[in-house]
Coordinates of N, CA and C in Angstrom, one line a residue:
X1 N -9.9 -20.2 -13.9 CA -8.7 -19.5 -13.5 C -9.0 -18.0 -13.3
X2 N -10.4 -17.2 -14.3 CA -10.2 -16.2 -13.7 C -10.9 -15.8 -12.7
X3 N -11.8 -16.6 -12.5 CA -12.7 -16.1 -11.2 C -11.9 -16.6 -9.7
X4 N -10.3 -17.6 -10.0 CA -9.6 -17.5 -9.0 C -9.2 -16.2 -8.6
X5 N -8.1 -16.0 -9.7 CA -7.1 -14.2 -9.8 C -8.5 -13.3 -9.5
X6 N -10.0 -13.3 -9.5 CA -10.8 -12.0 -9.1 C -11.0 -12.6 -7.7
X7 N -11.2 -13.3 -7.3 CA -11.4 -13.3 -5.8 C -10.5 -13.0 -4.8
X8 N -9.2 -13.7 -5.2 CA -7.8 -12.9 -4.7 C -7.6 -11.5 -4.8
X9 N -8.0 -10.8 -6.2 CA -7.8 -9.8 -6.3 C -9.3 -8.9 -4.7
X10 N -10.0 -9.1 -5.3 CA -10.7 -8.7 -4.6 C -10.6 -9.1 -2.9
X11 N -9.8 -9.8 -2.9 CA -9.4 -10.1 -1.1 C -8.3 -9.1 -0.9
X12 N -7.4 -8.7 -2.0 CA -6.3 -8.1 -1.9 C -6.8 -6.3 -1.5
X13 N -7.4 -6.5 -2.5 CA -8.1 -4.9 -2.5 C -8.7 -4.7 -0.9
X14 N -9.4 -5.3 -0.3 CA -9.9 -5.4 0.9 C -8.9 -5.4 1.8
X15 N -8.1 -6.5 1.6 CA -7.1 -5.9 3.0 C -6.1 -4.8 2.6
X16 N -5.8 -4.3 1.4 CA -4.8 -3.3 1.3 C -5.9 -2.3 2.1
X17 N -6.9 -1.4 1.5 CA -7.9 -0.6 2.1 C -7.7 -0.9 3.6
X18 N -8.2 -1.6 4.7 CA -8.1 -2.3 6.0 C -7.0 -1.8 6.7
X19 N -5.5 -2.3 6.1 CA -4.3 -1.9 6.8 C -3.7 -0.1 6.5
X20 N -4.1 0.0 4.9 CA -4.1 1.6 5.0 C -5.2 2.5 6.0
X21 N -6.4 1.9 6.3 CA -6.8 2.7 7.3 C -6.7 2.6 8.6
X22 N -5.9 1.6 9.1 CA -5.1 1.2 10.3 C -3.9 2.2 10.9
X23 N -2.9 2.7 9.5 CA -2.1 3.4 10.2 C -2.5 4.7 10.2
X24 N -1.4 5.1 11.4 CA -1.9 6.8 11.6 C -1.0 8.0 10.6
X25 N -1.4 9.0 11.0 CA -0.8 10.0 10.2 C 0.0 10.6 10.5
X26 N 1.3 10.6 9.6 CA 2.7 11.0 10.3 C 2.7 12.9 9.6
X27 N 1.7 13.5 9.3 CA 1.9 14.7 9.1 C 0.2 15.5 9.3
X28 N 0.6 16.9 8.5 CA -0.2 17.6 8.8 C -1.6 17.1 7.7
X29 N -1.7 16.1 7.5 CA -2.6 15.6 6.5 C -2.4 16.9 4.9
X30 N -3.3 17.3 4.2 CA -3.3 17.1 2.9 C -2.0 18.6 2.9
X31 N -2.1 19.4 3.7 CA -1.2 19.9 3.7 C 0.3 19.9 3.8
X32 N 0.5 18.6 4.5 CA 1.7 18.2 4.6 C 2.4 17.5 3.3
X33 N 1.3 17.2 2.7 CA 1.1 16.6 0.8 C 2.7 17.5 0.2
X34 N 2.5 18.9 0.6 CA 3.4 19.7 -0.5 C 4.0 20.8 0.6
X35 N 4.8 19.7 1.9 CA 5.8 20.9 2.6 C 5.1 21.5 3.6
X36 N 3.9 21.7 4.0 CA 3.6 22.4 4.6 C 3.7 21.9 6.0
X37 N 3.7 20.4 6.4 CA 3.1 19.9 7.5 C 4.1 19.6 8.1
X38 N 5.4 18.8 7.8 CA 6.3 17.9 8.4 C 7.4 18.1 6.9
X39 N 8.7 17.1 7.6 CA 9.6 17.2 7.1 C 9.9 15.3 6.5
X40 N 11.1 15.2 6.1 CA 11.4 13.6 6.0 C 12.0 13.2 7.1
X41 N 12.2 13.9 7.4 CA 13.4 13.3 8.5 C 12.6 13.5 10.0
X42 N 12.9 13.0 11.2 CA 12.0 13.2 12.5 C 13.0 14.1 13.3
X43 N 12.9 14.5 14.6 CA 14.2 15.6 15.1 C 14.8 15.3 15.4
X44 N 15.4 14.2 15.5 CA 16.7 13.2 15.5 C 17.7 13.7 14.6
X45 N 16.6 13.7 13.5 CA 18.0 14.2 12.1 C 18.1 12.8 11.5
X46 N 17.5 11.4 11.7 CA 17.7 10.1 11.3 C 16.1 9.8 10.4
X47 N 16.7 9.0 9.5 CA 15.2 8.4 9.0 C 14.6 7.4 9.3
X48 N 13.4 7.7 9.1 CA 12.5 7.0 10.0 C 12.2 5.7 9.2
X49 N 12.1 4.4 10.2 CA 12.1 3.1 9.9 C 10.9 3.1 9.8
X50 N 10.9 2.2 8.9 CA 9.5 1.6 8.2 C 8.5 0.4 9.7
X51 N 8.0 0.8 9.6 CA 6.7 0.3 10.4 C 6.6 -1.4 9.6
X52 N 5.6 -2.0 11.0 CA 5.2 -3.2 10.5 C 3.8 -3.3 9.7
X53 N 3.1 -1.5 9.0 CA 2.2 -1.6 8.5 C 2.6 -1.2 7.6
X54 N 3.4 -0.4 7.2 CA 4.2 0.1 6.1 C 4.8 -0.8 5.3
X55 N 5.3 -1.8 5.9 CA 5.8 -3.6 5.7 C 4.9 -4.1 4.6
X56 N 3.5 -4.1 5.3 CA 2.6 -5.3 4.9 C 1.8 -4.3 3.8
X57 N 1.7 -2.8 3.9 CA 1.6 -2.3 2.8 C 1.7 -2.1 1.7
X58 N 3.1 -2.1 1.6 CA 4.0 -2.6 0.4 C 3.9 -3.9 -0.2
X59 N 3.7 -4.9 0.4 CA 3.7 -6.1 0.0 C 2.7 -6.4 -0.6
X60 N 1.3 -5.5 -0.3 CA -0.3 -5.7 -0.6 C -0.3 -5.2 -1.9
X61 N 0.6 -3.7 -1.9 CA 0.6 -3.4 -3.0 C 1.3 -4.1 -4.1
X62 N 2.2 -4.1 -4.1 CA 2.7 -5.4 -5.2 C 2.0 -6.6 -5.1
X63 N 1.1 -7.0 -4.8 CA 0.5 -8.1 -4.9 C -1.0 -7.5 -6.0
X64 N -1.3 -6.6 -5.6 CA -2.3 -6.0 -6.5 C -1.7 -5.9 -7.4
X65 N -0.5 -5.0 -7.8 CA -0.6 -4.6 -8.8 C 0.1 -5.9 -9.8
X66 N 0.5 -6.8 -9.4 CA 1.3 -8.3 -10.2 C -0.6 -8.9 -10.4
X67 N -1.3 -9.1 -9.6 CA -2.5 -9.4 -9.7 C -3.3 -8.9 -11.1
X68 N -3.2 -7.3 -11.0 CA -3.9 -6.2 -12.0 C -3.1 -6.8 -13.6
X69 N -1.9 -6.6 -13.5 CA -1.6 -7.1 -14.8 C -1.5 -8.9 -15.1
X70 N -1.5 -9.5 -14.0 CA -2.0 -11.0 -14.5 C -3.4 -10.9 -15.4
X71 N -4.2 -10.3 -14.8 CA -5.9 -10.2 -14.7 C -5.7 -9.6 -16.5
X72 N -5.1 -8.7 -16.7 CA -5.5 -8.0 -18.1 C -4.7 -8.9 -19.0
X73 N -3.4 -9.8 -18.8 CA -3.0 -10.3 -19.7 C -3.9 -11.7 -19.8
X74 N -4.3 -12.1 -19.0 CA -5.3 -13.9 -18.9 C -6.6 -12.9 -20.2
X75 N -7.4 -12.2 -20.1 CA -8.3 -11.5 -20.7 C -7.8 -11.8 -22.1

């Protein structure tokens, strides 16, 4: 059982990495971190809808992290 949950995990980790370096960059990179780059909002004045990688990002993420604490409590 746990060398299932590590292989999953480790498939998870691989494609979360993969699809985060897939999307692009909606600001001024590390500067945009703290105001400098961009705003929340786009010039519309409306907020911006989540992407179909932003989607699968989130999803990856909660899959790791339900993964991460399965993995420490089986231990």
């Amino acid at each position: 059982m746990k060398i299932l949950f590590s292989i999953l995990h480790i498939a998870v980790c691989i494609a979360l990495v993969g699809v985060i370096m897939m999307q692009s960059r909606k600001s001024g990179g590390f500067s945009g971190a703290f105001g400098g780059g961009g705003t929340q909002m786009d010039n519309s004045g409306t907020w911006q809808r989540m992407t179909s990688f932003t989607k699968v990002t989130s999803g990856l993420l909660i899959a790791f992290m339900l993964l991460s604490i399965i993995q420490v409590m089986i231990k």
